[in-house]
Amino acid sequence: MPSTTPDAPEPAPAPAPGAAPAEAFAPEEYPWVGPAVRSALLLSDGVVDLDPVGGVPAPTDELSETLVDVSAIEQALAAEGVAPLAERTLVVAVGSNQTPRTIARKYRRAGGGVPVATPFVRCTVHHLAVGHVANVAAPGYVPAAPYRSEGAQMELVATWFDDAQLAVIDETEPNYARVRLSAQHHPLTLATGAEPAHFDVYASQRGVLADGRPIPLRHRQQELFDELVALTGAELFIGDAAEVCARLAARPAALAELAHEHELVTEDGLHRAREAAA
């Protein structure tokens, strides 16, 4: 198995006395996923990269061979003494939950007793796209949310959580409902070669931002804020993204109010098999 990568989930160093704490997850930089999705294993001693050297040449479902050896994942989970894949829930992430760094931070904040080992596997999902929740997160950024888009094909990350981990992640998603989608409506191909019959996603409970149709995820909050200025004319969104995030954090209801006033909210259109069990 590949060696541990340098981005192991270690806490940031403590700030000097009197200094402001460093913000490793600056709100204006959401969703913090970097240039591309990847397959990885979050383990107790760091992150193991599962992608081949040199990267991935094509979408997961167009490759002639599997990218990730599921037996290697099972061996790693067994070595950590945690639940195997069969006892975990498959969740496809659309925002920052695609990264081991974000999930490791959520486990740390939950305190002791939460097992760390978590597989992250790239995947191709059909008829699913990613937009923005019509609401702000507590730090002031506008988070991602899935929506149905006929004919769309996206490369995302599927994550397997055990029951304790899933309870932690559910708790961190107050603006979402974890719902189950069927492969009948949203075909899914994992980098392991598997094509599961269903999977969970975190769907917005506030609708998604739309200008006639859902606004696709902007990978810089600045791009979204500039777009919202054009759509609403509101001074709230004018300026540097960090400043706008600070304003939104101080006025958490303002985005939803403006979005409804300007009719910039729509349903996500997802074919929910059911709401996933907590």
PDB file of N, CA, C and O in Angstrom, residues 187-246:
ATOM      1  N   PRO A 187     -27.320   6.523 -11.765  1.00  0.00           N
ATOM      2  CA  PRO A 187     -26.321   5.457 -11.859  1.00  0.00           C
ATOM      3  C   PRO A 187     -24.968   5.909 -11.293  1.00  0.00           C
ATOM      4  O   PRO A 187     -24.529   7.033 -11.529  1.00  0.00           O
ATOM      5  N   LEU A 188     -24.340   4.995 -10.556  1.00  0.00           N
ATOM      6  CA  LEU A 188     -23.084   5.298  -9.875  1.00  0.00           C
ATOM      7  C   LEU A 188     -22.072   4.204 -10.175  1.00  0.00           C
ATOM      8  O   LEU A 188     -22.376   3.015 -10.058  1.00  0.00           O
ATOM      9  N   THR A 189     -20.864   4.611 -10.569  1.00  0.00           N
ATOM     10  CA  THR A 189     -19.756   3.678 -10.768  1.00  0.00           C
ATOM     11  C   THR A 189     -18.600   4.102  -9.879  1.00  0.00           C
ATOM     12  O   THR A 189     -18.137   5.249  -9.970  1.00  0.00           O
ATOM     13  N   LEU A 190     -18.160   3.190  -9.023  1.00  0.00           N
ATOM     14  CA  LEU A 190     -17.055   3.467  -8.117  1.00  0.00           C
ATOM     15  C   LEU A 190     -15.726   3.089  -8.758  1.00  0.00           C
ATOM     16  O   LEU A 190     -15.670   2.244  -9.659  1.00  0.00           O
ATOM     17  N   ALA A 191     -14.643   3.685  -8.269  1.00  0.00           N
ATOM     18  CA  ALA A 191     -13.306   3.354  -8.769  1.00  0.00           C
ATOM     19  C   ALA A 191     -12.905   1.929  -8.421  1.00  0.00           C
ATOM     20  O   ALA A 191     -11.904   1.422  -8.932  1.00  0.00           O
ATOM     21  N   THR A 192     -13.663   1.262  -7.564  1.00  0.00           N
ATOM     22  CA  THR A 192     -13.434  -0.153  -7.269  1.00  0.00           C
ATOM     23  C   THR A 192     -14.034  -1.057  -8.344  1.00  0.00           C
ATOM     24  O   THR A 192     -13.833  -2.272  -8.316  1.00  0.00           O
ATOM     25  N   GLY A 193     -14.811  -0.465  -9.262  1.00  0.00           N
ATOM     26  CA  GLY A 193     -15.517  -1.232 -10.275  1.00  0.00           C
ATOM     27  C   GLY A 193     -16.944  -1.555  -9.897  1.00  0.00           C
ATOM     28  O   GLY A 193     -17.726  -2.001 -10.743  1.00  0.00           O
ATOM     29  N   ALA A 194     -17.316  -1.336  -8.652  1.00  0.00           N
ATOM     30  CA  ALA A 194     -18.667  -1.646  -8.186  1.00  0.00           C
ATOM     31  C   ALA A 194     -19.670  -0.618  -8.699  1.00  0.00           C
ATOM     32  O   ALA A 194     -19.332   0.546  -8.936  1.00  0.00           O
ATOM     33  N   GLU A 195     -20.913  -1.063  -8.858  1.00  0.00           N
ATOM     34  CA  GLU A 195     -22.024  -0.202  -9.249  1.00  0.00           C
ATOM     35  C   GLU A 195     -23.152  -0.404  -8.239  1.00  0.00           C
ATOM     36  O   GLU A 195     -24.080  -1.180  -8.472  1.00  0.00           O
ATOM     37  N   PRO A 196     -23.092   0.281  -7.092  1.00  0.00           N
ATOM     38  CA  PRO A 196     -24.064   0.052  -6.009  1.00  0.00           C
ATOM     39  C   PRO A 196     -25.497   0.358  -6.435  1.00  0.00           C
ATOM     40  O   PRO A 196     -25.740   1.213  -7.287  1.00  0.00           O
ATOM     41  N   ALA A 197     -26.429  -0.328  -5.805  1.00  0.00           N
ATOM     42  CA  ALA A 197     -27.847  -0.130  -6.110  1.00  0.00           C
ATOM     43  C   ALA A 197     -28.372   1.176  -5.554  1.00  0.00           C
ATOM     44  O   ALA A 197     -29.367   1.716  -6.045  1.00  0.00           O
ATOM     45  N   HIS A 198     -27.718   1.700  -4.530  1.00  0.00           N
ATOM     46  CA  HIS A 198     -28.157   2.963  -3.939  1.00  0.00           C
ATOM     47  C   HIS A 198     -27.001   3.590  -3.172  1.00  0.00           C
ATOM     48  O   HIS A 198     -25.989   2.944  -2.898  1.00  0.00           O
ATOM     49  N   PHE A 199     -27.176   4.855  -2.818  1.00  0.00           N
ATOM     50  CA  PHE A 199     -26.189   5.581  -2.022  1.00  0.00           C
ATOM     51  C   PHE A 199     -26.894   6.767  -1.380  1.00  0.00           C
ATOM     52  O   PHE A 199     -27.980   7.163  -1.808  1.00  0.00           O
ATOM     53  N   ASP A 200     -26.280   7.319  -0.347  1.00  0.00           N
ATOM     54  CA  ASP A 200     -26.837   8.487   0.333  1.00  0.00           C
ATOM     55  C   ASP A 200     -26.148   9.763  -0.130  1.00  0.00           C
ATOM     56  O   ASP A 200     -24.981   9.739  -0.545  1.00  0.00           O
ATOM     57  N   VAL A 201     -26.869  10.877  -0.052  1.00  0.00           N
ATOM     58  CA  VAL A 201     -26.293  12.206  -0.236  1.00  0.00           C
ATOM     59  C   VAL A 201     -26.899  13.120   0.818  1.00  0.00           C
ATOM     60  O   VAL A 201     -27.969  12.848   1.358  1.00  0.00           O
ATOM     61  N   TYR A 202     -26.210  14.219   1.080  1.00  0.00           N
ATOM     62  CA  TYR A 202     -26.775  15.259   1.937  1.00  0.00           C
ATOM     63  C   TYR A 202     -27.452  16.278   1.034  1.00  0.00           C
ATOM     64  O   TYR A 202     -26.800  16.998   0.272  1.00  0.00           O
ATOM     65  N   ALA A 203     -28.791  16.320   1.086  1.00  0.00           N
ATOM     66  CA  ALA A 203     -29.588  17.196   0.236  1.00  0.00           C
ATOM     67  C   ALA A 203     -30.033  18.418   1.028  1.00  0.00           C
ATOM     68  O   ALA A 203     -30.373  18.329   2.209  1.00  0.00           O
ATOM     69  N   SER A 204     -30.037  19.557   0.363  1.00  0.00           N
ATOM     70  CA  SER A 204     -30.422  20.807   1.010  1.00  0.00           C
ATOM     71  C   SER A 204     -31.869  20.764   1.472  1.00  0.00           C
ATOM     72  O   SER A 204     -32.761  20.316   0.745  1.00  0.00           O
ATOM     73  N   GLN A 205     -32.105  21.257   2.678  1.00  0.00           N
ATOM     74  CA  GLN A 205     -33.475  21.419   3.179  1.00  0.00           C
ATOM     75  C   GLN A 205     -34.006  22.815   2.874  1.00  0.00           C
ATOM     76  O   GLN A 205     -35.139  23.131   3.227  1.00  0.00           O
ATOM     77  N   ARG A 206     -33.170  23.657   2.254  1.00  0.00           N
ATOM     78  CA  ARG A 206     -33.553  25.053   1.976  1.00  0.00           C
ATOM     79  C   ARG A 206     -33.695  25.317   0.480  1.00  0.00           C
ATOM     80  O   ARG A 206     -33.805  26.468   0.079  1.00  0.00           O
ATOM     81  N   GLY A 207     -33.649  24.281  -0.357  1.00  0.00           N
ATOM     82  CA  GLY A 207     -33.633  24.487  -1.794  1.00  0.00           C
ATOM     83  C   GLY A 207     -32.239  24.885  -2.260  1.00  0.00           C
ATOM     84  O   GLY A 207     -31.302  24.999  -1.467  1.00  0.00           O
ATOM     85  N   VAL A 208     -32.099  25.052  -3.575  1.00  0.00           N
ATOM     86  CA  VAL A 208     -30.799  25.440  -4.134  1.00  0.00           C
ATOM     87  C   VAL A 208     -30.938  26.773  -4.864  1.00  0.00           C
ATOM     88  O   VAL A 208     -32.015  27.100  -5.388  1.00  0.00           O
ATOM     89  N   LEU A 209     -29.852  27.520  -4.907  1.00  0.00           N
ATOM     90  CA  LEU A 209     -29.857  28.795  -5.617  1.00  0.00           C
ATOM     91  C   LEU A 209     -30.037  28.547  -7.111  1.00  0.00           C
ATOM     92  O   LEU A 209     -29.444  27.623  -7.682  1.00  0.00           O
ATOM     93  N   ALA A 210     -30.850  29.385  -7.742  1.00  0.00           N
ATOM     94  CA  ALA A 210     -31.147  29.179  -9.156  1.00  0.00           C
ATOM     95  C   ALA A 210     -31.437  30.504  -9.832  1.00  0.00           C
ATOM     96  O   ALA A 210     -31.970  31.434  -9.224  1.00  0.00           O
ATOM     97  N   ASP A 211     -31.068  30.564 -11.109  1.00  0.00           N
ATOM     98  CA  ASP A 211     -31.450  31.680 -11.967  1.00  0.00           C
ATOM     99  C   ASP A 211     -32.229  31.071 -13.132  1.00  0.00           C
ATOM    100  O   ASP A 211     -31.707  30.884 -14.224  1.00  0.00           O
ATOM    101  N   GLY A 212     -33.472  30.703 -12.851  1.00  0.00           N
ATOM    102  CA  GLY A 212     -34.253  29.931 -13.810  1.00  0.00           C
ATOM    103  C   GLY A 212     -33.971  28.454 -13.644  1.00  0.00           C
ATOM    104  O   GLY A 212     -34.872  27.636 -13.539  1.00  0.00           O
ATOM    105  N   ARG A 213     -32.716  28.075 -13.601  1.00  0.00           N
ATOM    106  CA  ARG A 213     -32.278  26.711 -13.327  1.00  0.00           C
ATOM    107  C   ARG A 213     -31.179  26.802 -12.269  1.00  0.00           C
ATOM    108  O   ARG A 213     -30.605  27.870 -12.060  1.00  0.00           O
ATOM    109  N   PRO A 214     -30.870  25.709 -11.576  1.00  0.00           N
ATOM    110  CA  PRO A 214     -29.866  25.777 -10.511  1.00  0.00           C
ATOM    111  C   PRO A 214     -28.536  26.356 -11.000  1.00  0.00           C
ATOM    112  O   PRO A 214     -28.087  26.082 -12.115  1.00  0.00           O
ATOM    113  N   ILE A 215     -27.937  27.164 -10.141  1.00  0.00           N
ATOM    114  CA  ILE A 215     -26.622  27.745 -10.432  1.00  0.00           C
ATOM    115  C   ILE A 215     -25.561  26.712 -10.077  1.00  0.00           C
ATOM    116  O   ILE A 215     -25.466  26.286  -8.932  1.00  0.00           O
ATOM    117  N   PRO A 216     -24.752  26.248 -11.042  1.00  0.00           N
ATOM    118  CA  PRO A 216     -23.718  25.255 -10.733  1.00  0.00           C
ATOM    119  C   PRO A 216     -22.734  25.771  -9.696  1.00  0.00           C
ATOM    120  O   PRO A 216     -22.523  26.985  -9.558  1.00  0.00           O
ATOM    121  N   LEU A 217     -22.134  24.845  -8.965  1.00  0.00           N
ATOM    122  CA  LEU A 217     -21.181  25.201  -7.918  1.00  0.00           C
ATOM    123  C   LEU A 217     -20.058  26.056  -8.473  1.00  0.00           C
ATOM    124  O   LEU A 217     -19.424  25.701  -9.468  1.00  0.00           O
ATOM    125  N   ARG A 218     -19.817  27.173  -7.828  1.00  0.00           N
ATOM    126  CA  ARG A 218     -18.672  28.029  -8.157  1.00  0.00           C
ATOM    127  C   ARG A 218     -17.550  27.650  -7.213  1.00  0.00           C
ATOM    128  O   ARG A 218     -17.731  27.633  -5.992  1.00  0.00           O
ATOM    129  N   HIS A 219     -16.388  27.354  -7.750  1.00  0.00           N
ATOM    130  CA  HIS A 219     -15.306  26.847  -6.914  1.00  0.00           C
ATOM    131  C   HIS A 219     -14.538  27.956  -6.203  1.00  0.00           C
ATOM    132  O   HIS A 219     -13.553  27.694  -5.518  1.00  0.00           O
ATOM    133  N   ARG A 220     -15.008  29.175  -6.356  1.00  0.00           N
ATOM    134  CA  ARG A 220     -14.532  30.295  -5.531  1.00  0.00           C
ATOM    135  C   ARG A 220     -15.765  31.064  -5.082  1.00  0.00           C
ATOM    136  O   ARG A 220     -16.627  31.396  -5.895  1.00  0.00           O
ATOM    137  N   GLN A 221     -15.846  31.333  -3.805  1.00  0.00           N
ATOM    138  CA  GLN A 221     -16.995  32.087  -3.300  1.00  0.00           C
ATOM    139  C   GLN A 221     -17.084  33.456  -3.971  1.00  0.00           C
ATOM    140  O   GLN A 221     -18.182  33.981  -4.175  1.00  0.00           O
ATOM    141  N   GLN A 222     -15.940  34.013  -4.348  1.00  0.00           N
ATOM    142  CA  GLN A 222     -15.951  35.326  -4.999  1.00  0.00           C
ATOM    143  C   GLN A 222     -16.781  35.286  -6.274  1.00  0.00           C
ATOM    144  O   GLN A 222     -17.553  36.218  -6.562  1.00  0.00           O
ATOM    145  N   GLU A 223     -16.673  34.198  -7.047  1.00  0.00           N
ATOM    146  CA  GLU A 223     -17.435  34.071  -8.284  1.00  0.00           C
ATOM    147  C   GLU A 223     -18.934  34.057  -7.996  1.00  0.00           C
ATOM    148  O   GLU A 223     -19.727  34.681  -8.715  1.00  0.00           O
ATOM    149  N   LEU A 224     -19.321  33.336  -6.956  1.00  0.00           N
ATOM    150  CA  LEU A 224     -20.742  33.274  -6.600  1.00  0.00           C
ATOM    151  C   LEU A 224     -21.240  34.630  -6.133  1.00  0.00           C
ATOM    152  O   LEU A 224     -22.322  35.077  -6.539  1.00  0.00           O
ATOM    153  N   PHE A 225     -20.464  35.296  -5.289  1.00  0.00           N
ATOM    154  CA  PHE A 225     -20.903  36.599  -4.782  1.00  0.00           C
ATOM    155  C   PHE A 225     -21.042  37.611  -5.914  1.00  0.00           C
ATOM    156  O   PHE A 225     -21.994  38.404  -5.942  1.00  0.00           O
ATOM    157  N   ASP A 226     -20.098  37.603  -6.866  1.00  0.00           N
ATOM    158  CA  ASP A 226     -20.202  38.515  -8.008  1.00  0.00           C
ATOM    159  C   ASP A 226     -21.463  38.218  -8.814  1.00  0.00           C
ATOM    160  O   ASP A 226     -22.142  39.133  -9.307  1.00  0.00           O
ATOM    161  N   GLU A 227     -21.803  36.941  -8.945  1.00  0.00           N
ATOM    162  CA  GLU A 227     -23.008  36.555  -9.666  1.00  0.00           C
ATOM    163  C   GLU A 227     -24.254  37.016  -8.926  1.00  0.00           C
ATOM    164  O   GLU A 227     -25.225  37.488  -9.536  1.00  0.00           O
ATOM    165  N   LEU A 228     -24.231  36.904  -7.592  1.00  0.00           N
ATOM    166  CA  LEU A 228     -25.385  37.337  -6.801  1.00  0.00           C
ATOM    167  C   LEU A 228     -25.557  38.857  -6.844  1.00  0.00           C
ATOM    168  O   LEU A 228     -26.679  39.360  -6.778  1.00  0.00           O
ATOM    169  N   VAL A 229     -24.462  39.589  -6.960  1.00  0.00           N
ATOM    170  CA  VAL A 229     -24.574  41.043  -7.136  1.00  0.00           C
ATOM    171  C   VAL A 229     -25.322  41.343  -8.434  1.00  0.00           C
ATOM    172  O   VAL A 229     -26.233  42.182  -8.470  1.00  0.00           O
ATOM    173  N   ALA A 230     -24.940  40.645  -9.506  1.00  0.00           N
ATOM    174  CA  ALA A 230     -25.586  40.870 -10.800  1.00  0.00           C
ATOM    175  C   ALA A 230     -27.063  40.498 -10.768  1.00  0.00           C
ATOM    176  O   ALA A 230     -27.892  41.142 -11.420  1.00  0.00           O
ATOM    177  N   LEU A 231     -27.414  39.475  -9.984  1.00  0.00           N
ATOM    178  CA  LEU A 231     -28.792  38.994  -9.945  1.00  0.00           C
ATOM    179  C   LEU A 231     -29.683  39.788  -8.999  1.00  0.00           C
ATOM    180  O   LEU A 231     -30.897  39.867  -9.208  1.00  0.00           O
ATOM    181  N   THR A 232     -29.102  40.348  -7.950  1.00  0.00           N
ATOM    182  CA  THR A 232     -29.908  41.030  -6.926  1.00  0.00           C
ATOM    183  C   THR A 232     -29.611  42.515  -6.790  1.00  0.00           C
ATOM    184  O   THR A 232     -30.458  43.267  -6.293  1.00  0.00           O
ATOM    185  N   GLY A 233     -28.405  42.927  -7.160  1.00  0.00           N
ATOM    186  CA  GLY A 233     -27.992  44.313  -6.938  1.00  0.00           C
ATOM    187  C   GLY A 233     -27.713  44.631  -5.486  1.00  0.00           C
ATOM    188  O   GLY A 233     -27.471  45.789  -5.132  1.00  0.00           O
ATOM    189  N   ALA A 234     -27.705  43.624  -4.626  1.00  0.00           N
ATOM    190  CA  ALA A 234     -27.557  43.848  -3.191  1.00  0.00           C
ATOM    191  C   ALA A 234     -26.121  44.179  -2.814  1.00  0.00           C
ATOM    192  O   ALA A 234     -25.173  43.489  -3.235  1.00  0.00           O
ATOM    193  N   GLU A 235     -25.951  45.229  -2.013  1.00  0.00           N
ATOM    194  CA  GLU A 235     -24.619  45.603  -1.543  1.00  0.00           C
ATOM    195  C   GLU A 235     -24.013  44.541  -0.644  1.00  0.00           C
ATOM    196  O   GLU A 235     -22.799  44.481  -0.483  1.00  0.00           O
ATOM    197  N   LEU A 236     -24.858  43.697  -0.065  1.00  0.00           N
ATOM    198  CA  LEU A 236     -24.395  42.646   0.834  1.00  0.00           C
ATOM    199  C   LEU A 236     -23.311  41.799   0.191  1.00  0.00           C
ATOM    200  O   LEU A 236     -22.391  41.325   0.877  1.00  0.00           O
ATOM    201  N   PHE A 237     -23.392  41.589  -1.135  1.00  0.00           N
ATOM    202  CA  PHE A 237     -22.467  40.699  -1.823  1.00  0.00           C
ATOM    203  C   PHE A 237     -21.318  41.427  -2.506  1.00  0.00           C
ATOM    204  O   PHE A 237     -20.496  40.791  -3.174  1.00  0.00           O
ATOM    205  N   ILE A 238     -21.249  42.716  -2.362  1.00  0.00           N
ATOM    206  CA  ILE A 238     -20.206  43.501  -3.042  1.00  0.00           C
ATOM    207  C   ILE A 238     -18.927  43.511  -2.222  1.00  0.00           C
ATOM    208  O   ILE A 238     -18.957  43.723  -1.010  1.00  0.00           O
ATOM    209  N   GLY A 239     -17.809  43.287  -2.896  1.00  0.00           N
ATOM    210  CA  GLY A 239     -16.516  43.400  -2.220  1.00  0.00           C
ATOM    211  C   GLY A 239     -15.749  42.098  -2.201  1.00  0.00           C
ATOM    212  O   GLY A 239     -16.121  41.111  -2.846  1.00  0.00           O
ATOM    213  N   ASP A 240     -14.654  42.117  -1.448  1.00  0.00           N
ATOM    214  CA  ASP A 240     -13.810  40.943  -1.302  1.00  0.00           C
ATOM    215  C   ASP A 240     -14.590  39.807  -0.649  1.00  0.00           C
ATOM    216  O   ASP A 240     -15.381  40.025   0.269  1.00  0.00           O
ATOM    217  N   ALA A 241     -14.352  38.577  -1.109  1.00  0.00           N
ATOM    218  CA  ALA A 241     -15.118  37.431  -0.625  1.00  0.00           C
ATOM    219  C   ALA A 241     -15.011  37.241   0.881  1.00  0.00           C
ATOM    220  O   ALA A 241     -15.984  36.866   1.541  1.00  0.00           O
ATOM    221  N   ALA A 242     -13.833  37.486   1.444  1.00  0.00           N
ATOM    222  CA  ALA A 242     -13.670  37.331   2.891  1.00  0.00           C
ATOM    223  C   ALA A 242     -14.565  38.310   3.640  1.00  0.00           C
ATOM    224  O   ALA A 242     -15.173  37.965   4.661  1.00  0.00           O
ATOM    225  N   GLU A 243     -14.669  39.531   3.127  1.00  0.00           N
ATOM    226  CA  GLU A 243     -15.529  40.528   3.761  1.00  0.00           C
ATOM    227  C   GLU A 243     -16.995  40.146   3.627  1.00  0.00           C
ATOM    228  O   GLU A 243     -17.789  40.305   4.567  1.00  0.00           O
ATOM    229  N   VAL A 244     -17.376  39.622   2.456  1.00  0.00           N
ATOM    230  CA  VAL A 244     -18.771  39.218   2.244  1.00  0.00           C
ATOM    231  C   VAL A 244     -19.118  38.060   3.176  1.00  0.00           C
ATOM    232  O   VAL A 244     -20.192  38.038   3.786  1.00  0.00           O
ATOM    233  N   CYS A 245     -18.204  37.102   3.314  1.00  0.00           N
ATOM    234  CA  CYS A 245     -18.457  35.977   4.224  1.00  0.00           C
ATOM    235  C   CYS A 245     -18.662  36.477   5.655  1.00  0.00           C
ATOM    236  O   CYS A 245     -19.530  35.965   6.374  1.00  0.00           O
ATOM    237  N   ALA A 246     -17.878  37.453   6.068  1.00  0.00           N
ATOM    238  CA  ALA A 246     -18.022  38.011   7.416  1.00  0.00           C
ATOM    239  C   ALA A 246     -19.390  38.667   7.579  1.00  0.00           C
ATOM    240  O   ALA A 246     -20.041  38.518   8.621  1.00  0.00           O
TER     241      ALA A 246
END
